[in-house]
mmCIF file of C-alpha atoms in Angstrom:
data_model
loop_
_atom_site.group_PDB
_atom_site.id
_atom_site.type_symbol
_atom_site.label_atom_id
_atom_site.label_comp_id
_atom_site.label_asym_id
_atom_site.label_seq_id
_atom_site.Cartn_x
_atom_site.Cartn_y
_atom_site.Cartn_z
ATOM 1 C CA MET A 1 0.000 0.000 0.000
ATOM 2 C CA TYR A 2 1.226 3.447 -0.836
ATOM 3 C CA ALA A 3 1.363 5.778 2.148
ATOM 4 C CA LEU A 4 1.856 9.485 1.734
ATOM 5 C CA LEU A 5 3.023 12.014 4.289
ATOM 6 C CA ALA A 6 3.968 15.629 4.054
ATOM 7 C CA ALA A 7 5.687 17.867 6.558
ATOM 8 C CA VAL A 8 6.100 21.642 6.878
ATOM 9 C CA PHE A 9 7.896 23.878 9.455
ATOM 10 C CA VAL A 10 5.326 26.175 11.365
ATOM 11 C CA PHE A 11 2.498 25.123 13.614
ATOM 12 C CA VAL A 12 -0.690 26.564 14.927
ATOM 13 C CA GLY A 13 -3.882 25.155 16.403
ATOM 14 C CA SER A 14 -5.318 22.127 14.630
ATOM 15 C CA SER A 15 -8.011 19.501 14.989
ATOM 16 C CA THR A 16 -5.323 16.840 14.655
ATOM 17 C CA ALA A 17 -4.788 14.897 17.843
ATOM 18 C CA ALA A 18 -1.371 15.754 19.257
ATOM 19 C CA MET A 19 0.656 14.664 22.274
ATOM 20 C CA ALA A 20 3.130 17.446 22.964
ATOM 21 C CA GLN A 21 4.914 15.954 25.988
ATOM 22 C CA GLU A 22 8.573 15.176 25.337
ATOM 23 C CA ARG A 23 10.267 11.916 26.293
ATOM 24 C CA LYS A 24 13.544 10.124 25.692
ATOM 25 C CA PHE A 25 13.734 8.001 22.563
ATOM 26 C CA ASP A 26 15.471 4.652 22.211
ATOM 27 C CA GLY A 27 16.956 4.613 18.708
ATOM 28 C CA GLY A 28 18.555 1.202 19.028
ATOM 29 C CA ARG A 29 16.267 -0.535 16.523
ATOM 30 C CA TYR A 30 17.314 2.081 13.929
ATOM 31 C CA ASN A 31 21.006 2.110 14.908
ATOM 32 C CA LEU A 32 20.677 5.707 16.120
ATOM 33 C CA ARG A 33 22.787 6.951 19.010
ATOM 34 C CA GLY A 34 22.955 10.188 20.958
ATOM 35 C CA ASN A 35 20.742 12.354 23.139
ATOM 36 C CA LEU A 36 17.522 11.384 21.366
ATOM 37 C CA TRP A 37 14.093 12.771 22.217
ATOM 38 C CA VAL A 38 10.534 12.458 20.974
ATOM 39 C CA VAL A 39 9.767 16.156 20.595
ATOM 40 C CA GLN A 40 6.134 15.752 19.585
ATOM 41 C CA GLU A 41 3.720 12.981 18.679
ATOM 42 C CA LEU A 42 0.857 13.402 16.209
ATOM 43 C CA ARG A 43 -2.065 11.169 15.384
ATOM 44 C CA GLY A 44 -4.157 11.409 12.258
ATOM 45 C CA LYS A 45 -4.599 10.026 8.754
ATOM 46 C CA ILE A 46 -1.479 10.254 6.654
ATOM 47 C CA ASN A 47 -2.860 7.936 4.001
ATOM 48 C CA ALA A 48 -6.280 7.456 2.503
ATOM 49 C CA ASP A 49 -7.493 4.475 4.549
ATOM 50 C CA GLU A 50 -9.738 4.671 7.609
ATOM 51 C CA PHE A 51 -7.053 3.875 10.188
ATOM 52 C CA GLU A 52 -5.374 6.377 12.485
ATOM 53 C CA ASP A 53 -1.617 6.696 12.048
ATOM 54 C CA THR A 54 1.047 7.969 14.430
ATOM 55 C CA VAL A 55 3.917 10.301 13.531
ATOM 56 C CA ARG A 56 6.662 11.083 16.039
ATOM 57 C CA LEU A 57 9.158 13.893 15.566
ATOM 58 C CA VAL A 58 12.480 12.547 16.868
ATOM 59 C CA SER A 59 15.478 14.794 17.513
ATOM 60 C CA GLU A 60 19.104 14.532 18.512
ATOM 61 C CA ARG A 61 19.372 17.388 21.029
ATOM 62 C CA ASN A 62 22.509 19.300 21.940
ATOM 63 C CA LYS A 63 22.902 18.830 25.699
ATOM 64 C CA ASP A 64 24.569 22.212 26.156
ATOM 65 C CA THR A 65 22.411 24.493 23.999
ATOM 66 C CA GLY A 66 19.141 22.578 23.683
ATOM 67 C CA ARG A 67 19.310 22.912 19.904
ATOM 68 C CA GLU A 68 17.663 20.151 17.876
ATOM 69 C CA GLU A 69 20.662 19.160 15.746
ATOM 70 C CA ARG A 70 19.191 16.329 13.634
ATOM 71 C CA MET A 71 15.602 15.220 13.170
ATOM 72 C CA TRP A 72 13.631 12.254 11.885
ATOM 73 C CA PHE A 73 10.014 11.188 11.563
ATOM 74 C CA GLU A 74 9.118 7.819 13.084
ATOM 75 C CA VAL A 75 5.903 6.545 11.496
ATOM 76 C CA GLN A 76 3.500 3.856 12.671
ATOM 77 C CA LEU A 77 0.822 3.207 10.065
ATOM 78 C CA GLY A 78 -2.603 2.272 11.384
ATOM 79 C CA PHE A 79 -4.116 -1.184 10.986
ATOM 80 C CA PRO A 80 -7.320 -3.094 11.875
ATOM 81 C CA ARG A 81 -7.564 -4.187 15.495
ATOM 82 C CA ASN A 82 -8.135 -7.803 14.495
ATOM 83 C CA MET A 83 -5.053 -7.983 12.224
ATOM 84 C CA ILE A 84 -2.712 -10.738 13.346
ATOM 85 C CA GLU A 85 0.514 -9.435 14.849
ATOM 86 C CA SER A 86 2.814 -10.930 12.229
ATOM 87 C CA ARG A 87 1.073 -8.951 9.469
ATOM 88 C CA ARG A 88 0.899 -5.613 11.236
ATOM 89 C CA PRO A 89 3.012 -2.832 9.674
ATOM 90 C CA ARG A 90 6.177 -2.157 11.596
ATOM 91 C CA PRO A 91 7.190 1.370 12.528
ATOM 92 C CA PHE A 92 9.842 2.958 10.331
ATOM 93 C CA ILE A 93 11.942 6.088 10.521
ATOM 94 C CA VAL A 94 12.921 8.588 7.805
ATOM 95 C CA PRO A 95 15.321 11.526 8.110
ATOM 96 C CA LEU A 96 14.438 15.009 6.973
ATOM 97 C CA PRO A 97 15.521 15.370 3.322
ATOM 98 C CA GLU A 98 18.455 17.582 4.292
ATOM 99 C CA ARG A 99 20.073 18.875 7.452
ATOM 100 C CA VAL A 100 17.588 21.029 9.360
ATOM 101 C CA SER A 101 18.243 22.184 12.903
ATOM 102 C CA GLY A 102 16.996 24.813 15.311
ATOM 103 C CA TYR A 103 14.935 25.655 18.368
ATOM 104 C CA ASN A 104 11.252 25.719 19.376
ATOM 105 C CA VAL A 105 10.191 23.086 16.862
ATOM 106 C CA GLN A 106 6.444 22.661 16.406
ATOM 107 C CA VAL A 107 4.483 20.270 14.198
ATOM 108 C CA GLU A 108 0.906 19.419 13.277
ATOM 109 C CA LEU A 109 -0.969 17.441 10.641
ATOM 110 C CA LYS A 110 -2.791 19.332 7.899
ATOM 111 C CA ASN A 111 -4.344 18.558 4.505
ATOM 112 C CA PHE A 112 -2.047 20.150 1.923
ATOM 113 C CA ILE A 113 -2.318 17.764 -1.023
ATOM 114 C CA ASP A 114 -6.009 16.811 -0.813
ATOM 115 C CA SER A 115 -8.767 16.376 1.748
ATOM 116 C CA LYS A 116 -8.197 12.625 2.101
ATOM 117 C CA THR A 117 -4.701 12.648 3.598
ATOM 118 C CA GLU A 118 -2.988 14.726 6.244
ATOM 119 C CA GLU A 119 0.535 16.106 6.041
ATOM 120 C CA VAL A 120 2.879 17.416 8.725
ATOM 121 C CA PHE A 121 3.271 21.174 9.088
ATOM 122 C CA MET A 122 6.404 22.206 11.037
ATOM 123 C CA THR A 123 8.095 25.432 12.144
ATOM 124 C CA LEU A 124 11.321 26.177 13.994
ATOM 125 C CA ASP A 125 13.686 29.030 14.860
ATOM 126 C CA GLU A 126 16.982 28.835 12.954
ATOM 127 C CA THR A 127 18.785 30.441 15.923
ATOM 128 C CA ALA A 128 17.767 31.090 19.532
ATOM 129 C CA LYS A 129 16.493 34.512 18.379
ATOM 130 C CA GLY A 130 15.023 33.513 15.003
ATOM 131 C CA PRO A 131 14.260 33.831 12.159
ATOM 132 C CA ARG A 132 11.392 31.386 11.885
ATOM 133 C CA HIS A 133 11.761 28.602 9.319
ATOM 134 C CA PHE A 134 8.758 27.081 7.561
ATOM 135 C CA ALA A 135 8.676 23.945 5.440
ATOM 136 C CA VAL A 136 6.504 21.180 3.989
ATOM 137 C CA ILE A 137 7.994 17.700 3.599
ATOM 138 C CA GLN A 138 6.491 14.810 1.710
ATOM 139 C CA ILE A 139 7.269 11.391 3.155
ATOM 140 C CA ARG A 140 6.649 8.451 0.871
ATOM 141 C CA ALA A 141 6.355 4.838 1.998
ATOM 142 C CA ASP A 142 5.576 1.862 -0.199
ATOM 143 C CA ASP A 143 7.000 -1.586 -0.894
ATOM 144 C CA VAL A 144 10.144 -0.228 -2.566
ATOM 145 C CA ARG A 145 10.887 3.186 -1.055
ATOM 146 C CA ARG A 146 10.676 5.153 2.146
ATOM 147 C CA ASP A 147 11.998 8.648 1.717
ATOM 148 C CA ALA A 148 11.245 12.321 2.276
ATOM 149 C CA ARG A 149 11.449 15.459 0.148
ATOM 150 C CA PHE A 150 10.546 19.106 0.597
ATOM 151 C CA LEU A 151 7.308 20.291 -0.920
ATOM 152 C CA PHE A 152 7.975 23.760 0.469
ATOM 153 C CA ASP A 153 11.010 25.302 2.168
ATOM 154 C CA SER A 154 10.920 28.938 3.268
ATOM 155 C CA ARG A 155 14.714 29.159 3.023
ATOM 156 C CA THR A 156 14.521 29.029 -0.765
ATOM 157 C CA LEU A 157 14.135 32.205 -2.817
ATOM 158 C CA ALA A 158 10.557 33.327 -3.255
ATOM 159 C CA ARG A 159 9.402 32.552 -6.800
ATOM 160 C CA ALA A 160 6.338 34.798 -6.666
ATOM 161 C CA ILE A 161 8.052 38.063 -7.679
ATOM 162 C CA LEU A 162 9.343 37.785 -11.202
ATOM 163 C CA SER A 163 10.052 41.398 -12.118
ATOM 164 C CA GLY A 164 10.642 44.807 -10.572
ATOM 165 C CA GLU A 165 12.916 47.774 -11.265
ATOM 166 C CA PHE A 166 13.459 51.485 -10.745
ATOM 167 C CA ILE A 167 12.363 53.731 -13.604
ATOM 168 C CA GLY A 168 12.488 57.491 -14.160
ATOM 169 C CA ASN A 169 10.732 60.250 -12.210
ATOM 170 C CA PHE A 170 11.374 58.582 -8.846
ATOM 171 C CA ARG A 171 9.188 55.600 -9.680
ATOM 172 C CA ALA A 172 9.542 51.806 -9.545
ATOM 173 C CA THR A 173 7.505 49.012 -11.068
ATOM 174 C CA VAL A 174 6.697 45.694 -9.381
ATOM 175 C CA ARG A 175 4.933 42.813 -11.130
ATOM 176 C CA VAL A 176 3.753 39.429 -9.841
ATOM 177 C CA ASP A 177 3.392 37.523 -13.090
ATOM 178 C CA ASP A 178 1.479 34.524 -11.747
ATOM 179 C CA THR A 179 -1.469 36.671 -10.665
ATOM 180 C CA ASN A 180 -0.955 39.545 -13.138
ATOM 181 C CA THR A 181 -0.611 41.921 -10.183
ATOM 182 C CA ASN A 182 1.150 45.231 -10.887
ATOM 183 C CA ALA A 183 2.123 48.220 -8.776
ATOM 184 C CA LEU A 184 3.776 51.543 -9.567
ATOM 185 C CA LEU A 185 5.710 52.769 -6.526
ATOM 186 C CA ASP A 186 6.325 56.443 -5.754
ATOM 187 C CA LEU A 187 9.867 56.711 -4.345
ATOM 188 C CA SER A 188 9.903 60.500 -3.942
ATOM 189 C CA GLY A 189 9.681 60.163 -0.159
ATOM 190 C CA ARG A 190 13.229 58.748 -0.300
ATOM 191 C CA LYS A 191 14.466 61.139 -2.988
ATOM 192 C CA ALA A 192 17.471 62.394 -0.991
ATOM 193 C CA PHE A 193 18.564 58.844 -0.106
ATOM 194 C CA TYR A 194 18.467 57.594 -3.698
ATOM 195 C CA GLN A 195 20.151 60.736 -5.047
ATOM 196 C CA LYS A 196 22.987 60.279 -2.558
ATOM 197 C CA ALA A 197 23.243 56.631 -3.639
ATOM 198 C CA GLY A 198 23.641 57.741 -7.258
ATOM 199 C CA VAL A 199 20.417 56.152 -8.463
ATOM 200 C CA PHE A 200 18.483 59.263 -9.512
ATOM 201 C CA SER A 201 19.509 62.733 -10.663
ATOM 202 C CA GLU A 202 17.923 65.819 -9.103
ATOM 203 C CA SER A 203 15.388 65.866 -11.929
ATOM 204 C CA GLY A 204 14.462 62.195 -11.376
ATOM 205 C CA LYS A 205 16.405 60.718 -14.272
ATOM 206 C CA ILE A 206 17.535 57.159 -13.621
ATOM 207 C CA LEU A 207 21.362 57.055 -13.460
ATOM 208 C CA ARG A 208 21.954 53.363 -12.954
ATOM 209 C CA PRO A 209 19.722 50.269 -13.109
ATOM 210 C CA VAL A 210 18.311 48.978 -9.825
ATOM 211 C CA ALA A 211 16.328 45.742 -9.734
ATOM 212 C CA ILE A 212 13.772 45.000 -7.034
ATOM 213 C CA ARG A 213 14.499 41.614 -5.524
ATOM 214 C CA ALA A 214 12.518 39.137 -3.479
ATOM 215 C CA PHE A 215 14.356 37.102 -0.873
ATOM 216 C CA LYS A 216 13.011 34.216 1.194
ATOM 217 C CA TYR A 217 9.493 33.998 2.557
ATOM 218 C CA ASP A 218 9.165 36.093 5.708
ATOM 219 C CA THR A 219 6.085 34.632 7.387
ATOM 220 C CA ILE A 220 3.699 31.775 6.682
ATOM 221 C CA ALA A 221 0.195 31.320 8.071
ATOM 222 C CA LEU A 222 -2.379 28.646 7.253
ATOM 223 C CA GLY A 223 -5.803 29.092 5.706
ATOM 224 C CA ASP A 224 -8.588 27.486 3.677
ATOM 225 C CA ARG A 225 -10.205 30.357 1.786
ATOM 226 C CA ASP A 226 -12.134 28.217 -0.680
ATOM 227 C CA GLU A 227 -13.345 25.903 2.144
ATOM 228 C CA GLN A 228 -12.534 22.739 0.199
ATOM 229 C CA GLY A 229 -10.698 21.053 3.053
ATOM 230 C CA VAL A 230 -7.224 21.747 1.643
ATOM 231 C CA THR A 231 -4.848 24.007 3.547
ATOM 232 C CA GLN A 232 -3.303 26.994 1.784
ATOM 233 C CA LEU A 233 -0.177 28.968 2.657
ATOM 234 C CA ASN A 234 -0.684 32.676 3.359
ATOM 235 C CA ALA A 235 2.793 34.090 2.832
ATOM 236 C CA THR A 236 4.556 37.431 3.062
ATOM 237 C CA ILE A 237 7.625 38.176 0.945
ATOM 238 C CA GLN A 238 9.861 41.178 1.558
ATOM 239 C CA LEU A 239 11.114 43.261 -1.373
ATOM 240 C CA TYR A 240 14.479 45.041 -1.424
ATOM 241 C CA ALA A 241 16.248 47.312 -3.920
ATOM 242 C CA ILE A 242 19.829 48.595 -3.464
ATOM 243 C CA ASP A 243 20.642 46.085 -0.711
ATOM 244 C CA GLU A 244 18.946 44.175 2.100
ATOM 245 C CA THR A 245 18.616 47.363 4.174
ATOM 246 C CA ASP A 246 16.649 49.101 1.409
ATOM 247 C CA HIS A 247 13.193 47.613 2.084
ATOM 248 C CA VAL A 248 10.709 48.879 -0.510
ATOM 249 C CA GLY A 249 7.631 46.730 0.030
ATOM 250 C CA THR A 250 5.886 43.491 0.944
ATOM 251 C CA VAL A 251 3.987 41.018 -1.172
ATOM 252 C CA HIS A 252 1.093 39.248 0.537
ATOM 253 C CA CYS A 253 0.132 36.086 -1.320
ATOM 254 C CA VAL A 254 -1.969 32.943 -1.047
ATOM 255 C CA MET A 255 -0.530 29.670 -2.374
ATOM 256 C CA LYS A 256 -2.126 26.266 -2.872
ATOM 257 C CA TYR A 257 -0.309 23.043 -3.703
ATOM 258 C CA ASP A 258 -1.046 21.735 -7.202
ATOM 259 C CA SER A 259 -0.613 17.971 -6.869
ATOM 260 C CA LEU A 260 -1.093 17.395 -10.607
ATOM 261 C CA PHE A 261 1.907 19.531 -11.606
ATOM 262 C CA GLY A 262 3.818 19.338 -8.313
ATOM 263 C CA PHE A 263 4.256 22.996 -7.374
ATOM 264 C CA TRP A 264 2.663 25.722 -5.245
ATOM 265 C CA ARG A 265 0.221 27.701 -7.369
ATOM 266 C CA LEU A 266 -0.117 31.388 -6.555
ATOM 267 C CA MET A 267 -3.845 32.072 -6.120
ATOM 268 C CA GLU A 268 -3.788 35.778 -5.298
ATOM 269 C CA SER A 269 -1.341 38.513 -4.306
ATOM 270 C CA ARG A 270 -1.242 42.086 -3.052
ATOM 271 C CA ILE A 271 1.687 44.545 -3.093
ATOM 272 C CA GLU A 272 2.106 46.834 -0.078
ATOM 273 C CA PRO A 273 4.694 49.668 -0.179
ATOM 274 C CA ALA A 274 7.172 50.084 2.676
ATOM 275 C CA GLU A 275 7.268 53.091 4.983
ATOM 276 C CA GLY A 276 8.256 56.224 3.101
ATOM 277 C CA ILE A 277 7.048 54.789 -0.202
ATOM 278 C CA ALA A 278 3.584 55.119 -1.700
ATOM 279 C CA ILE A 279 1.541 53.685 -4.547
ATOM 280 C CA ALA A 280 1.880 56.198 -7.386
ATOM 281 C CA LYS A 281 -1.339 57.841 -8.494
#
């Protein structure tokens, strides 16, 4: 039987049954050693049958700092109560698809792919003071493979913003191609700053090209706007111009996973100018 899991990094309230108490973990059956802990245990339906499954987030914890240095998912698939013991599925463990570590890890099960299966949504702080890391991980288990891969990773560059640049007359254009969302920004509130930086002349003529760039996703929240039982990602993406201190705006967007084509489809977006910048009239 094909079992499907997915995991993401950020967690809020959910109807999924969860046991948050931590306990030591014996990794001997998996040849794992170290200061191992069950950080959180979740119960829900990670495949399309009627049986409740159990997912445990296991971590190797740094004894000095408390940082979760390595993490795995231990999975126990559900089975009928009357199934004979020799035929019951055995628990298995899969590592995260690449090295992920941090503090204040939280997980929950949510429907990201469809309304029939639940996936794991996870968040953690990359350092003791942040920033927050969000991710979705698909865990696959069948007769020939048991592995995990990211469906979403907030550390990657945001793909939503495809174009943006400074133009003449102290203006900038921003375009989100996927939703055909456009904005014309009025930069005159920062005229002195950009003139000193050699971007604009006193008359507003552009002196050198400046592209508007989108870096990683800043925040992620969960939603279900179309009420179809599938969780969407409500994301914010910060926009910068000259460098990472030159914040010019924020894109607010809603994304839904397209299981047919295997990517997050941008459903809607809105461009908000930063302080000192306005939407040009």
